[in-house]
Short mmCIF file of C-alpha atoms in Angstrom, two decimals:
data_model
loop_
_atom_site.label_atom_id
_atom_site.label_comp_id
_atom_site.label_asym_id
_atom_site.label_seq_id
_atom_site.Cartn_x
_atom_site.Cartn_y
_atom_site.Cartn_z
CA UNK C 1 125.56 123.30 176.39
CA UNK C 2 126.16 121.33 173.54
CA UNK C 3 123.28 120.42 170.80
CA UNK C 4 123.91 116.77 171.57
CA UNK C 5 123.22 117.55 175.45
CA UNK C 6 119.91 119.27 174.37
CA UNK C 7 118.93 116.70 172.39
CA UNK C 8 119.49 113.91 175.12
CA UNK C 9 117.38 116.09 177.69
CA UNK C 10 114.96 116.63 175.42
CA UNK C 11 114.48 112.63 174.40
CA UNK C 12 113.74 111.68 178.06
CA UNK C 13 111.30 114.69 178.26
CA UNK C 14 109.80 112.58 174.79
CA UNK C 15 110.13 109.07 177.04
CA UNK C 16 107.39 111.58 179.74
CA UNK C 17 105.56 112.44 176.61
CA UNK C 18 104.67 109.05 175.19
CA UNK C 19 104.06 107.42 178.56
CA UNK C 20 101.36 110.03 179.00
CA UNK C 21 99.73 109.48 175.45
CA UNK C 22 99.68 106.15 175.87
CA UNK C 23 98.65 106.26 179.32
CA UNK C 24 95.52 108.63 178.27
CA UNK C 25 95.34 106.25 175.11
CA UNK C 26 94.21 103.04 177.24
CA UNK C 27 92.18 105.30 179.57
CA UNK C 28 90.44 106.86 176.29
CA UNK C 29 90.07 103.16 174.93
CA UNK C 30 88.52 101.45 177.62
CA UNK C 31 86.25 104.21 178.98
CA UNK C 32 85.16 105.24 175.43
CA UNK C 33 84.18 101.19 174.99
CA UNK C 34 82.23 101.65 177.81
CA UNK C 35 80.63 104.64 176.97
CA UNK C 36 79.98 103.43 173.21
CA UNK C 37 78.42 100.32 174.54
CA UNK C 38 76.39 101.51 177.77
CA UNK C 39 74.90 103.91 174.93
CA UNK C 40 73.96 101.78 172.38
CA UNK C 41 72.92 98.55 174.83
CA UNK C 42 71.54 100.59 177.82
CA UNK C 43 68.25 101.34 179.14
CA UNK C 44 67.08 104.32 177.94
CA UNK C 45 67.63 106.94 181.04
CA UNK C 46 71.45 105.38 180.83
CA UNK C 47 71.62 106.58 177.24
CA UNK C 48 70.47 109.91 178.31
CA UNK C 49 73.26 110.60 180.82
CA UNK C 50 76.16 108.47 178.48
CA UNK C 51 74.76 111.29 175.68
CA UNK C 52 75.29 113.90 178.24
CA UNK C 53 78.54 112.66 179.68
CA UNK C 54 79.84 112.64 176.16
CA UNK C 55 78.70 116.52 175.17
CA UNK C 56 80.41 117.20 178.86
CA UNK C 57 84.18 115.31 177.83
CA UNK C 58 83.80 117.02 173.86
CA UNK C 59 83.28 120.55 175.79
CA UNK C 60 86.04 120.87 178.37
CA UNK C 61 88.97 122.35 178.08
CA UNK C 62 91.55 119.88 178.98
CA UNK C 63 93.68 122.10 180.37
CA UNK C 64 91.16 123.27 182.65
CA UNK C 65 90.55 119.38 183.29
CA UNK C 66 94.32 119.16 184.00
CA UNK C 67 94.03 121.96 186.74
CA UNK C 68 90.79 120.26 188.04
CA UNK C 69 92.10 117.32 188.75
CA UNK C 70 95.81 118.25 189.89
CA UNK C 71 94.79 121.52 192.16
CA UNK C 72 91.56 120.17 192.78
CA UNK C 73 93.14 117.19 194.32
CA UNK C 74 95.44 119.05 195.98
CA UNK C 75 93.16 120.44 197.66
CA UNK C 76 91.60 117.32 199.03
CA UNK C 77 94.94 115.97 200.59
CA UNK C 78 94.68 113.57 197.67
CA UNK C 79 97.84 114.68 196.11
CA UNK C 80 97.50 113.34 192.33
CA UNK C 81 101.25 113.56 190.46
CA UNK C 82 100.89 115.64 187.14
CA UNK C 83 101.20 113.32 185.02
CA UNK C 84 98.43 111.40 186.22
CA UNK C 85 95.88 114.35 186.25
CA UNK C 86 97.18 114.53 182.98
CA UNK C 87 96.31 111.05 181.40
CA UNK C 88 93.10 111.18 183.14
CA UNK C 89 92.23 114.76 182.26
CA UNK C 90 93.35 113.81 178.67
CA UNK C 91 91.86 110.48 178.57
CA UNK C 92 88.32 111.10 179.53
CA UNK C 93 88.16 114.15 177.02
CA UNK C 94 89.65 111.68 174.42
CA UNK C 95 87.16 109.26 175.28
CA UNK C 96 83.88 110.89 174.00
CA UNK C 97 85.71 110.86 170.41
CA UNK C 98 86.46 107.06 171.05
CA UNK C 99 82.80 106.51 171.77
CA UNK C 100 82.24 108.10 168.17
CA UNK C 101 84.86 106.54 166.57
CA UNK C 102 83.58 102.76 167.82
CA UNK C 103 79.70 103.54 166.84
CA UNK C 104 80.54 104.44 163.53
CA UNK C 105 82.48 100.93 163.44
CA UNK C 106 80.19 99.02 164.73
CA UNK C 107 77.46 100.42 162.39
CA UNK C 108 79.62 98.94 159.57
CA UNK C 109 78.50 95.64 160.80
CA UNK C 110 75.68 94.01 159.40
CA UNK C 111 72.80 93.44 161.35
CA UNK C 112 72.28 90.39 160.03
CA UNK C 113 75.83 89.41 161.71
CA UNK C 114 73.77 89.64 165.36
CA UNK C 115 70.82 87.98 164.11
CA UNK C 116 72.95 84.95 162.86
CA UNK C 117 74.71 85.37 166.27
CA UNK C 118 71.42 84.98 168.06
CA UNK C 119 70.17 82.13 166.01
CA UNK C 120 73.35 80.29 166.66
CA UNK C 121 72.13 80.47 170.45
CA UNK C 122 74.70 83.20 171.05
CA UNK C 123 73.87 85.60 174.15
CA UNK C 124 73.87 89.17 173.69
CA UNK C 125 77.36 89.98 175.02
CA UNK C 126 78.93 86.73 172.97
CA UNK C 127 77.13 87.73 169.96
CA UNK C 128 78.93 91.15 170.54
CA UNK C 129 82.60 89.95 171.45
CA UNK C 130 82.98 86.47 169.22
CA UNK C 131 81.14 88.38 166.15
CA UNK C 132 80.64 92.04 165.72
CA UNK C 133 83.52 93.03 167.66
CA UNK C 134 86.11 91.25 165.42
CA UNK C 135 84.53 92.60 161.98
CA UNK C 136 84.26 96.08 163.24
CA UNK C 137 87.73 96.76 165.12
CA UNK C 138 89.46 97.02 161.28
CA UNK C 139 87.20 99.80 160.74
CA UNK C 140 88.16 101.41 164.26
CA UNK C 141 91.58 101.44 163.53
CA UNK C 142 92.29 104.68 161.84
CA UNK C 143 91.08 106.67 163.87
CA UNK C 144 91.98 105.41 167.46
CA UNK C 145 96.12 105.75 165.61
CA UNK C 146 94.91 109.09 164.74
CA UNK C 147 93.60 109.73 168.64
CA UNK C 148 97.48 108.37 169.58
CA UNK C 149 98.96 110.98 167.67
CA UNK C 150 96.35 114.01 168.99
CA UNK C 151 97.21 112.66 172.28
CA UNK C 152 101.28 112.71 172.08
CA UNK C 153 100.53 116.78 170.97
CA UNK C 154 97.97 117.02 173.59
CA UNK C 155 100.61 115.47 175.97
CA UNK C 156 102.07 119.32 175.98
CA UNK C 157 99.53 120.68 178.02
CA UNK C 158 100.74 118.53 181.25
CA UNK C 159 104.03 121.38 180.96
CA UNK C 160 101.78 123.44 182.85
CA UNK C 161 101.60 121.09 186.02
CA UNK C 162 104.96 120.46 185.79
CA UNK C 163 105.32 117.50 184.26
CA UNK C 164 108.74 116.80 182.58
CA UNK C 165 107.26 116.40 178.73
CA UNK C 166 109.02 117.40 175.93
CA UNK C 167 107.98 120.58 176.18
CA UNK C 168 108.40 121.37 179.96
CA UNK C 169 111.79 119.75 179.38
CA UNK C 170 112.53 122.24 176.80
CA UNK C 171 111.32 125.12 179.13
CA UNK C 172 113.85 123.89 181.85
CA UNK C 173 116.63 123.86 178.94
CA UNK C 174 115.81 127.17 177.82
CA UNK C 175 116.32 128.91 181.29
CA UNK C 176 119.53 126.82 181.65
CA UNK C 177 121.21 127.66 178.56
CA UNK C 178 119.71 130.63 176.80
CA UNK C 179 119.38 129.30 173.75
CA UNK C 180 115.95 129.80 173.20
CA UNK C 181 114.99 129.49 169.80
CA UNK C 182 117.49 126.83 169.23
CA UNK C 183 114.87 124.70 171.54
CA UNK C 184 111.79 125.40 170.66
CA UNK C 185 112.81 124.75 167.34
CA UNK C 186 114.07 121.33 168.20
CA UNK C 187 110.31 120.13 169.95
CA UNK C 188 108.59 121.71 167.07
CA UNK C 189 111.21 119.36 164.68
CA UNK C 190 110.81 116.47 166.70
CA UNK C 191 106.66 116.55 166.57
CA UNK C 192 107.12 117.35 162.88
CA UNK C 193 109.47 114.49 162.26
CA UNK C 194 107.51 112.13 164.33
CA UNK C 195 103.88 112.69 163.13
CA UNK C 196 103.96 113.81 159.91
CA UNK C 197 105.17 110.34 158.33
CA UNK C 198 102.79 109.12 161.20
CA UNK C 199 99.80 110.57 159.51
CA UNK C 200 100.58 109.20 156.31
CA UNK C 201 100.79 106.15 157.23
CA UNK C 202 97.41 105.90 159.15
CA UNK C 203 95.64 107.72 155.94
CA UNK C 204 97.02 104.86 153.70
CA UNK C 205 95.66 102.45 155.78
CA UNK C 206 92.67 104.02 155.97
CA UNK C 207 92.48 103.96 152.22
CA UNK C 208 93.26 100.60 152.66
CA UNK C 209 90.41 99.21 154.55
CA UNK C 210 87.87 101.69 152.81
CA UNK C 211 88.61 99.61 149.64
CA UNK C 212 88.43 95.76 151.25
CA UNK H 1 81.24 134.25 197.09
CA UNK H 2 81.26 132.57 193.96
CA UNK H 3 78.74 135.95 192.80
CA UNK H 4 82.38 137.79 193.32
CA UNK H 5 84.19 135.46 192.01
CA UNK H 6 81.80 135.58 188.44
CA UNK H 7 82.12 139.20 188.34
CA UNK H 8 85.95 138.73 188.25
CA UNK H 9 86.23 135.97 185.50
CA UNK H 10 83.33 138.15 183.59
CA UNK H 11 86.15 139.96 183.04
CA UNK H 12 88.52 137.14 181.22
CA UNK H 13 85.26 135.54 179.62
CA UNK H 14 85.41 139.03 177.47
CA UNK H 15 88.75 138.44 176.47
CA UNK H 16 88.70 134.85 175.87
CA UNK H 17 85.21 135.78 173.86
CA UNK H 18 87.35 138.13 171.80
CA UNK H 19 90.23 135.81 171.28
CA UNK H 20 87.74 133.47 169.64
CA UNK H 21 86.21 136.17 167.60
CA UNK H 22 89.34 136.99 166.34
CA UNK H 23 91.12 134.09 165.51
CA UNK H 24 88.02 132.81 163.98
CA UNK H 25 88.11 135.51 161.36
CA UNK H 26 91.47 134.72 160.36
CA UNK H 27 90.93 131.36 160.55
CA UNK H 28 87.76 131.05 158.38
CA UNK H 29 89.79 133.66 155.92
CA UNK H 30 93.24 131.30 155.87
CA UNK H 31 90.94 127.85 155.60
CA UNK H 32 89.53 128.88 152.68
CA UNK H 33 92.34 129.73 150.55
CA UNK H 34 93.63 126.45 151.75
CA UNK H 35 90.58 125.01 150.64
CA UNK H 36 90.57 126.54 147.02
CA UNK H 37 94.51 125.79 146.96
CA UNK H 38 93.68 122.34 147.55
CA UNK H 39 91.36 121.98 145.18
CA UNK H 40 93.31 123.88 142.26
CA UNK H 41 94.50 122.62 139.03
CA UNK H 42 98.19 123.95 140.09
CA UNK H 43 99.91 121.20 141.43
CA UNK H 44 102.33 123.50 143.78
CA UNK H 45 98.80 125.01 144.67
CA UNK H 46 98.60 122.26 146.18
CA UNK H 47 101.14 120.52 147.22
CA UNK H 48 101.80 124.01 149.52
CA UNK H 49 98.31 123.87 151.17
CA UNK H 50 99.29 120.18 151.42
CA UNK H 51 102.32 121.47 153.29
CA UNK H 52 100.92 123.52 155.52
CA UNK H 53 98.88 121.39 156.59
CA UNK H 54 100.70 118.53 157.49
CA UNK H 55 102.84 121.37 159.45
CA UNK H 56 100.65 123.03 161.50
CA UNK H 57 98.45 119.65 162.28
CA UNK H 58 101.81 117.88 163.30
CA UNK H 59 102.31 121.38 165.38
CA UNK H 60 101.04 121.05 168.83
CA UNK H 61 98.95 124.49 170.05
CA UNK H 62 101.31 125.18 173.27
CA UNK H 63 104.75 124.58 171.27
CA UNK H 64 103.68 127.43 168.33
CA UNK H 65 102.15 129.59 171.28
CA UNK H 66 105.81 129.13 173.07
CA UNK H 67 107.51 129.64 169.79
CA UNK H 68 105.33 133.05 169.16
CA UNK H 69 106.02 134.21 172.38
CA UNK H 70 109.66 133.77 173.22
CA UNK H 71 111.18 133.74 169.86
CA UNK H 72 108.89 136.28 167.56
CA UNK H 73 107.92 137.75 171.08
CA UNK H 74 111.34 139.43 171.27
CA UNK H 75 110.48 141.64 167.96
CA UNK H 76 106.74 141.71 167.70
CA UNK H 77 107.10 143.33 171.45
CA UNK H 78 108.95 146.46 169.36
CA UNK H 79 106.15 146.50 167.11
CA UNK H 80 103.19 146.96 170.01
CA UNK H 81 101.95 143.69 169.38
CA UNK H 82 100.87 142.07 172.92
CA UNK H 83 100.73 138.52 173.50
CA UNK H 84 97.02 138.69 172.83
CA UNK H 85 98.22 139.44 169.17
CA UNK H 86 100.32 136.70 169.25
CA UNK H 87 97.74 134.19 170.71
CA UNK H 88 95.15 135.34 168.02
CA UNK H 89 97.48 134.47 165.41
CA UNK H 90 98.92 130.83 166.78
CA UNK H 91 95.31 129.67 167.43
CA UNK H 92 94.18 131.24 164.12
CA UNK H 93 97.02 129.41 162.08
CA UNK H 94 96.41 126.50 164.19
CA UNK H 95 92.79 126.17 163.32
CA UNK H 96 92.88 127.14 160.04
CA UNK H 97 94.79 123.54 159.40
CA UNK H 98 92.03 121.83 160.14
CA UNK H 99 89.57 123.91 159.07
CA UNK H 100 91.03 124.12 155.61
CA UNK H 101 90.82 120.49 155.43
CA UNK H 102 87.18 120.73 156.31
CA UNK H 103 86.43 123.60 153.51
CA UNK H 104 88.40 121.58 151.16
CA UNK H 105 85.56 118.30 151.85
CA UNK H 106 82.98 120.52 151.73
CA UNK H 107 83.57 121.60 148.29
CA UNK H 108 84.14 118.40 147.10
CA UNK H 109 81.15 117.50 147.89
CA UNK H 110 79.31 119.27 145.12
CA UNK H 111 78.64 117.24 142.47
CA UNK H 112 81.21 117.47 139.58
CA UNK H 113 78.42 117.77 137.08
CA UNK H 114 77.94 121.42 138.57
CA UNK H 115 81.81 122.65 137.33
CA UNK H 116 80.84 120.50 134.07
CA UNK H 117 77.50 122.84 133.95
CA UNK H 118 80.16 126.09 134.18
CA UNK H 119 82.40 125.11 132.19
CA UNK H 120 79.58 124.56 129.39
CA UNK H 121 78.45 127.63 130.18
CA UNK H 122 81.81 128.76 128.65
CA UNK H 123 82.56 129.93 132.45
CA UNK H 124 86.35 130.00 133.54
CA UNK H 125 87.66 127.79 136.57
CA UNK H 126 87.39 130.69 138.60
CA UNK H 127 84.03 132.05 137.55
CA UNK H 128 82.54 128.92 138.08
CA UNK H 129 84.17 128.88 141.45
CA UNK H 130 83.24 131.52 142.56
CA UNK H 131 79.25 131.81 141.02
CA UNK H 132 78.38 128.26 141.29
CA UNK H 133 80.15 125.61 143.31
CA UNK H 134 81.07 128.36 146.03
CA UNK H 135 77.25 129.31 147.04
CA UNK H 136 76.40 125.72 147.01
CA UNK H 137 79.12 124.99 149.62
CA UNK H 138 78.39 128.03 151.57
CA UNK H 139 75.07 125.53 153.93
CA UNK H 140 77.27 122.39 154.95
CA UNK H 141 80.26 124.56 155.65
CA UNK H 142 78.24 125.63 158.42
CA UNK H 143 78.56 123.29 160.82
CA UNK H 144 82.27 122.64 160.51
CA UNK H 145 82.70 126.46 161.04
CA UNK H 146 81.06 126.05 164.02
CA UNK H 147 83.22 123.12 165.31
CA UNK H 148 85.92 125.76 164.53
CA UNK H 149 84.38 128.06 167.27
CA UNK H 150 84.16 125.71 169.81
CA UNK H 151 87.65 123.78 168.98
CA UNK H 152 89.07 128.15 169.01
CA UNK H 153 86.83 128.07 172.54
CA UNK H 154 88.60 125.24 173.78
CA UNK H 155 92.12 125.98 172.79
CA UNK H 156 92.05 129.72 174.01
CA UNK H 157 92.29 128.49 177.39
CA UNK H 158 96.37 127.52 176.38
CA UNK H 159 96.15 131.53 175.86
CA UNK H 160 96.55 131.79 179.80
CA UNK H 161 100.37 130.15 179.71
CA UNK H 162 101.56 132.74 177.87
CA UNK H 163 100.10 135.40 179.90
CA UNK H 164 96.92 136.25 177.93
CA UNK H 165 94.69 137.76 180.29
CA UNK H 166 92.02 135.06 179.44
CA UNK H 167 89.67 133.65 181.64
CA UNK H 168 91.54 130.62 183.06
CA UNK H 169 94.25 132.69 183.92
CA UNK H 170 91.93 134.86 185.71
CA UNK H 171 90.75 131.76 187.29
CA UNK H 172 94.26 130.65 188.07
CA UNK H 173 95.49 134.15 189.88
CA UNK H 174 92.03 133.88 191.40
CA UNK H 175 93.37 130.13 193.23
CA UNK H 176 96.76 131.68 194.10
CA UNK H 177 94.60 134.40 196.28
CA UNK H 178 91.76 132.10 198.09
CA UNK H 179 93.54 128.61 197.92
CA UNK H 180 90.32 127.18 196.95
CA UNK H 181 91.34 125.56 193.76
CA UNK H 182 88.59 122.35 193.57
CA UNK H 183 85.78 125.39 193.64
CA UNK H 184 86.85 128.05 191.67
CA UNK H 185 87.99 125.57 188.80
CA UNK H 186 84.90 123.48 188.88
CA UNK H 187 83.04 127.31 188.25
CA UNK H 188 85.43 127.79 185.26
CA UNK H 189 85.03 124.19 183.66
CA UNK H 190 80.95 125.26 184.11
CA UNK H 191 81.38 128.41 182.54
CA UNK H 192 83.16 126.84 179.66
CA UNK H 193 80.86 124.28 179.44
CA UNK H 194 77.70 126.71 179.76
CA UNK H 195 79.36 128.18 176.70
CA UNK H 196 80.06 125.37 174.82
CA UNK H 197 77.34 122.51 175.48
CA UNK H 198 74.59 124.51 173.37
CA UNK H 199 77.42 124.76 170.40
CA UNK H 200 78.35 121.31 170.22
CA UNK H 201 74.48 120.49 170.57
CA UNK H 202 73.79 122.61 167.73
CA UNK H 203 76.17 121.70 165.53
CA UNK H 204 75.33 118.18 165.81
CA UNK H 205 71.69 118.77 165.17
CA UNK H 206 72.87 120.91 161.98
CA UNK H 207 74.84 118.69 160.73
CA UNK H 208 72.38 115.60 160.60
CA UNK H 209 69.93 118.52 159.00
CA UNK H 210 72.49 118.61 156.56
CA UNK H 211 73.28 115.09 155.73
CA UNK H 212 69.80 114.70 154.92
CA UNK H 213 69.06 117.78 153.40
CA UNK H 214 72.04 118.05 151.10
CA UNK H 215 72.70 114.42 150.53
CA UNK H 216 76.04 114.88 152.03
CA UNK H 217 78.24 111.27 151.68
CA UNK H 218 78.98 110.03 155.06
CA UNK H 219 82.97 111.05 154.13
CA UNK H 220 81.67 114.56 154.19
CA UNK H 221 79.96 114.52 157.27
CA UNK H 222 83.26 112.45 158.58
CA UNK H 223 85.11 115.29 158.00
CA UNK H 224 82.68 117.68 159.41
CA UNK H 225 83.11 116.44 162.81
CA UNK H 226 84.97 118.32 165.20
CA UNK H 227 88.67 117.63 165.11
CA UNK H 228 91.04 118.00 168.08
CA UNK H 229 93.74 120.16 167.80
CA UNK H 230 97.33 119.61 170.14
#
């Protein structure tokens, strides 16, 4: 098989690889929002069990997650493809660090912002979305890129439910053709080549809005 | 049942256990030469810890395991190393990208009017190293170090796909017996989590100790945090 040919396989496994990161991106987004804000607006027995939901996402193991939810729902004649076990499994770990990331964000914000809010007449939740929300998503940037990137690596771990990733994709390739080190060595290039300049890009943007 | 089924992951919970011990050895040993590379006045120093690095981070855990094990596996095999070996190692290199990272904040965040101290003191850059800035760092590297356990706890269970005797692949060749996979993996995510719970607790509490203790800048603590690894 020629390099070319390996390379083309390997790209569509990449095409499986984003679509789960992002996938697990959104999931992480939206459920660490909630999380972030059910902790910081709730009542005090729903901060208890956000707190504890959030030690419970940081401590998993995804992959153990990723069996969970694909055997596990197996099991239940509820038969969940792997790459959905796997942007769920992902997502909900990734979410507890989301929940971090916006609180620290949202502490940026003056507190005088939500009192001139609330003087204007705003409600709670328009106080939050018209005028903290705006002033502290700059802040939240850096490290929900950051999360994309973690995720696209983390995206490996779906290989062992079968989903056709990069790396699964790469596993198929090497049974086909022998040529093992020649693949692996390709997926570790192509996450090299892809996040490295990635990185640097998010850290000078960091630096960026650290100095405005 | 699940008393029998316990007493068989007991079993991989040693091994896993020792996977962590050992790879957090080499990776507290590897993060801090990063660390004093980093922070050395030779600029290929570090611009090489800067390398690895950006390597290892960009990296993700199951590729390197994969690499390990079916390219070095062929020739480490000759040697008597066992995939065990080669799992320490990946997770230990792994880790120690991060970690390094971490050791390098922590050092920066002794004041610079400590080296100025040594160096007054007619001390060399690595006497004052190693007598005064080093034991100062040696409290908030704590809880980082600890992050590093639990991250090493965490990533040990990719151990299992390259036939590590750990304790999710004990789990997993327990499923492929009883066909009960929703119960036996709930009982490993619990045993992982009975594990790790009270370490992520405690390094939280430690490191808001520190922060107020220590005066550590909120970049510090920042970088304290537990990172996740691919």
């Amino acid at each position: 098989m020629a390099v070319s040919e390996i390379i083309f396989v390997l790209a569509k496994g990449l095409l499986v690889t984003f679509q789960i990161a992002l996938g697990a991106w959104v999931v992480a987004v939206l459920l660490g929002l909630l999380l972030c804000l059910a902790r910081d607006m709730g009542s005090r027995p729903l901060r208890w069990l956000v707190n504890a939901l959030i030690a419970l996402f940081r401590s998993v193991p995804q992959l153990v997650l990723i069996y969970l939810f694909y055997f596990g729902s197996g099991a239940i004649g509820l038969h969940i493809p792997g790459i959905v076990a796997a942007i769920f499994a992902l997502g909900i770990t990734e979410s507890a660090f989301h929940a971090e990331y916006y609180r620290g964000a949202l502490m940026v914000v003056s507190p005088n912002q939500r009192e001139a809010g609330k003087s204007l007449g705003l409600s709670g939740l328009k106080t939050f979305r018209l005028i903290v929300l705006p002033q502290a998503i700059p802040y939240a940037l850096a490290p929900m890129l950051n999360s994309f990137i973690s995720l696209a690596k983390l995206a490996t771990l779906a290989a062992a439910v079968g989903s056709p990733e990069v790396l699964y994709s790469g596993q198929s390739l090497m049974q086909l053709t022998g040529q093992v080190t020649l693949v692996i060595s390709l997926v570790i290039v192509i996450y090299i080549v892809f996040s490295v300049p990635l990185s640097r890009l998010v850290r000078r943007l960091e630096e960026r809005i650290e100095v405005a | 049942m699940v008393i029998d089924w316990l007493s068989i992951m007991y079993q991989g919970l040693l091994v896993t256990l020792q996977l962590v011990g050992y790879s957090a050895l080499i990776a507290t040993a590897v993060g801090a030469v990063l660390a004093v590379m980093f922070i050395s006045p030779y600029r290929p120093l570090r611009w090489l810890a800067q390398l690895y690095v950006d390597i290892f981070r960009s990296i993700p855990l199951l590729a390197l395991l994969f690499f390990f094990n079916y390219v070095l596996g062929k020739y480490t095999f000759a040697l008597g190393l066992t995939p065990f070996a080669l799992a320490v190692v990946c997770l230990a290199l792994n880790e120690a990208a991060y970690v390094g990272e971490v050791y390098r904040a922590v050092i920066r965040s002794v004041p610079s009017t400590q080296w100025e101290a040594g160096t007054s003191l007619g001390m060399s850059w690595r006497k004052t190293l190693i007598y005064i800035v080093i034991p100062q760092a040696l409290p908030p590297a704590v809880p980082g170090t600890l992050n590093m356990v639990i991250q090493l706890m965490k990533n040990s269970a990719l151990a299992s796909l390259i036939s590590v005797n750990e304790v999710s692949l004990v789990a997993s060749v327990l499923v492929s017996e009883n066909f009960m996979p929703l119960e036996v993996f709930s009982v490993l995510a619990l045993l992982y989590l009975a594990i790790i719970v009270p370490l992520t607790l405690m390094s939280d509490r430690l490191e808001r100790f520190l922060a107020v203790r220590f005066g550590l800048s909120d970049k510090a603590v920042t970088a304290l945090r537990v990172r996740e690894a691919g």
